Coordinates of C-alpha atoms in Angstrom, one line a residue:
V1 CA 0.1 -0.2 -0.3
L2 CA 1.3 3.0 -0.8
V3 CA 0.6 6.1 1.8
L4 CA 0.8 9.6 0.1
D5 CA 1.1 13.0 2.0
A6 CA -1.4 15.5 0.2
S7 CA -1.7 17.8 2.5
G8 CA -1.1 21.6 2.2
S9 CA 2.6 21.2 2.9
M10 CA 3.0 19.4 0.0
R11 CA 2.1 22.2 -2.1
E12 CA 5.6 24.1 -1.1
S13 CA 7.9 24.5 -4.5
D14 CA 10.8 23.6 -3.0
W15 CA 10.6 21.1 -5.4
P16 CA 9.6 22.6 -8.5
P17 CA 6.4 22.8 -8.9
N18 CA 6.2 20.9 -5.5
R19 CA 6.2 18.3 -3.4
L20 CA 3.3 16.5 -4.5
D21 CA 4.1 16.1 -8.0
A22 CA 7.4 14.8 -7.0
A23 CA 5.9 12.3 -4.4
K24 CA 3.5 11.1 -7.3
E25 CA 6.4 10.6 -9.8
A26 CA 8.0 8.2 -7.4
A27 CA 4.8 6.2 -6.5
R28 CA 4.4 5.7 -10.5
S29 CA 8.1 5.1 -10.5
F30 CA 7.0 2.3 -7.7
C31 CA 4.7 0.7 -9.8
E32 CA 6.1 0.9 -12.5
R33 CA 9.6 -1.5 -11.4
L34 CA 7.0 -3.6 -9.8
A35 CA 5.1 -4.4 -13.2
E36 CA 7.8 -4.7 -14.7
D37 CA 9.4 -6.9 -12.1
Q38 CA 6.5 -9.0 -10.7
P39 CA 2.9 -8.2 -12.5
G40 CA 0.8 -9.7 -10.0
A41 CA 2.0 -8.2 -7.2
G42 CA -0.9 -5.9 -5.4
I43 CA -0.4 -2.1 -5.0
A44 CA -3.4 0.0 -3.3
I45 CA -3.1 3.9 -3.2
I46 CA -3.7 6.1 -0.6
A47 CA -4.1 10.0 -0.3
Y48 CA -4.1 11.4 3.3
G49 CA -4.5 15.0 4.2
T50 CA -6.8 16.3 6.6
A51 CA -8.6 12.8 5.9
A52 CA -7.6 9.5 4.3
K53 CA -8.9 9.1 0.5
T54 CA -8.3 5.1 -1.1
M55 CA -7.4 6.3 -4.6
C56 CA -7.2 3.3 -5.9
R57 CA -8.3 -0.3 -4.1
M58 CA -5.7 -3.4 -4.4
T59 CA -4.7 -3.7 -8.2
P60 CA -2.4 -5.9 -9.9
A61 CA 0.7 -3.9 -10.8
R62 CA 0.3 -5.0 -14.4
E63 CA -2.7 -2.9 -14.6
L64 CA -0.4 -0.2 -14.6
G65 CA -2.6 2.0 -16.2
R66 CA -5.3 2.2 -13.7
L67 CA -2.6 3.0 -11.1
T68 CA -0.9 5.5 -12.0
E69 CA -5.0 7.2 -13.1
S70 CA -5.3 6.7 -9.6
I71 CA -1.7 8.6 -8.6
D72 CA -2.2 11.6 -11.5
R73 CA -5.7 12.3 -9.3
I74 CA -4.3 12.9 -6.2
S75 CA -4.7 16.3 -4.9
N76 CA -4.6 18.3 -1.8
L77 CA -6.0 17.3 1.0
G78 CA -5.8 19.8 3.5
G79 CA -4.2 19.5 7.0
T80 CA -1.5 16.2 8.1
N81 CA -3.6 13.2 9.3
I82 CA -1.0 10.6 9.4
R83 CA -2.9 8.5 11.4
A84 CA -5.9 8.8 9.5
G85 CA -3.5 7.3 5.9
L86 CA -2.1 4.4 8.2
K87 CA -5.5 3.4 9.6
E88 CA -6.8 3.5 5.7
A89 CA -3.5 1.2 5.3
E90 CA -4.7 -0.9 7.2
R91 CA -8.5 -1.0 6.5
L92 CA -7.0 -1.9 2.9
L93 CA -4.9 -4.7 4.0
Q94 CA -8.2 -6.3 6.1
Y95 CA -6.0 -6.5 9.4
S96 CA -8.8 -6.3 12.1
G97 CA 5.6 17.3 7.5
H98 CA 4.7 17.6 10.8
N99 CA 1.5 15.4 12.1
T100 CA -1.3 18.0 12.9
H101 CA -3.9 15.4 14.2
R102 CA -3.9 12.6 17.0
S103 CA -0.6 10.8 17.1
P104 CA -0.2 7.9 14.6
S105 CA 2.0 5.8 16.8
S106 CA -0.4 3.1 17.9
I107 CA -1.8 2.5 14.6
A108 CA 1.6 2.2 13.1
E109 CA 2.6 -0.2 15.9
S110 CA 0.1 -2.6 15.0
L111 CA 0.2 -1.8 11.3
R112 CA 4.3 -2.8 11.7
E113 CA 3.3 -6.5 12.8
R114 CA 1.8 -7.3 9.6
A115 CA 3.7 -4.9 7.2
T116 CA 7.0 -3.1 6.6
I117 CA 6.5 0.3 7.1
D118 CA 9.2 2.5 4.8
C119 CA 9.4 6.2 5.8
V120 CA 10.4 9.2 3.3
G121 CA 10.4 12.6 4.3
I122 CA 11.0 15.4 1.5
G123 CA 11.3 18.8 1.3
G124 CA 14.2 21.4 1.1
Q125 CA 16.0 20.5 4.4
P126 CA 15.5 17.8 7.0
A127 CA 13.6 20.4 9.2
D128 CA 10.7 20.8 6.9
V129 CA 9.9 17.2 8.4
D130 CA 9.0 15.6 11.8
E131 CA 12.1 13.0 11.3
T132 CA 11.3 12.1 15.3
L133 CA 7.9 10.9 13.9
L134 CA 8.5 9.4 10.9
K135 CA 11.0 7.6 12.7
K136 CA 9.0 6.2 15.4
I137 CA 6.4 4.9 12.8
A138 CA 9.0 3.5 10.5
S139 CA 9.7 -0.3 10.4
S140 CA 13.6 -1.4 12.0
N141 CA 16.0 -2.6 9.6
P142 CA 17.6 -6.0 11.1
D143 CA 20.6 -3.9 11.9
G144 CA 18.0 -2.3 14.5
T145 CA 18.4 1.2 12.2
K146 CA 15.2 2.6 11.2
R147 CA 13.6 2.4 7.8
Y148 CA 13.1 6.1 7.5
R149 CA 15.4 8.5 4.8
W150 CA 15.1 12.0 4.2
I151 CA 15.6 12.6 0.5
G152 CA 16.3 16.1 -0.8
D153 CA 15.9 15.5 -4.3
R154 CA 13.4 14.4 -7.3
Q155 CA 16.1 12.1 -8.9
R156 CA 17.0 10.2 -5.4
L157 CA 13.2 10.2 -4.4
V158 CA 12.5 8.3 -7.5
K159 CA 15.2 5.8 -7.4
H160 CA 14.3 5.4 -3.9
F161 CA 10.8 4.6 -4.8
N162 CA 12.4 2.3 -7.1
A163 CA 14.8 0.6 -5.0
I164 CA 11.8 -0.2 -2.5
A165 CA 9.9 -1.6 -5.3
G166 CA 13.2 -4.2 -6.5
R167 CA 13.2 -5.3 -2.7
I168 CA 9.9 -6.4 -2.3
S169 CA 10.4 -8.2 -6.0
R170 CA 12.7 -10.4 -4.5
T171 CA 10.9 -11.9 -1.6

């Protein structure tokens, strides 16, 4: 499940034209890589702002057109409610910037029992995101480091999402 921040801060133009367009480009790259490497893999897409919105339910990666159309429809959705995005991801999996809503920690803990959470902060500089919270949400690697990265440019973001998709295709 790709959970994308579509809050107001994603309109910042420190990644021209804006952060949301960069995140959408990376999400499309992720889908393209998975479609190539593992066409039967399921991908769902959620956008969150004040509330979460399922843009595309679980869909085989080979249905790339449907996935990319869903990504392209994402627009700004208000405040930053990370918890809503994670809760919607948990619901879709059918498991019974700075966050401006209730803490997402408990839902992230539940989700980490069933899925790996990679968090990526983007923006002009690390101070533009709540790195402490994103590290708390992220899963841990076998060596104990967190699966969180701040990425400072669009090309590295696309490469990172491509690498994540490559790891999924080998598991």
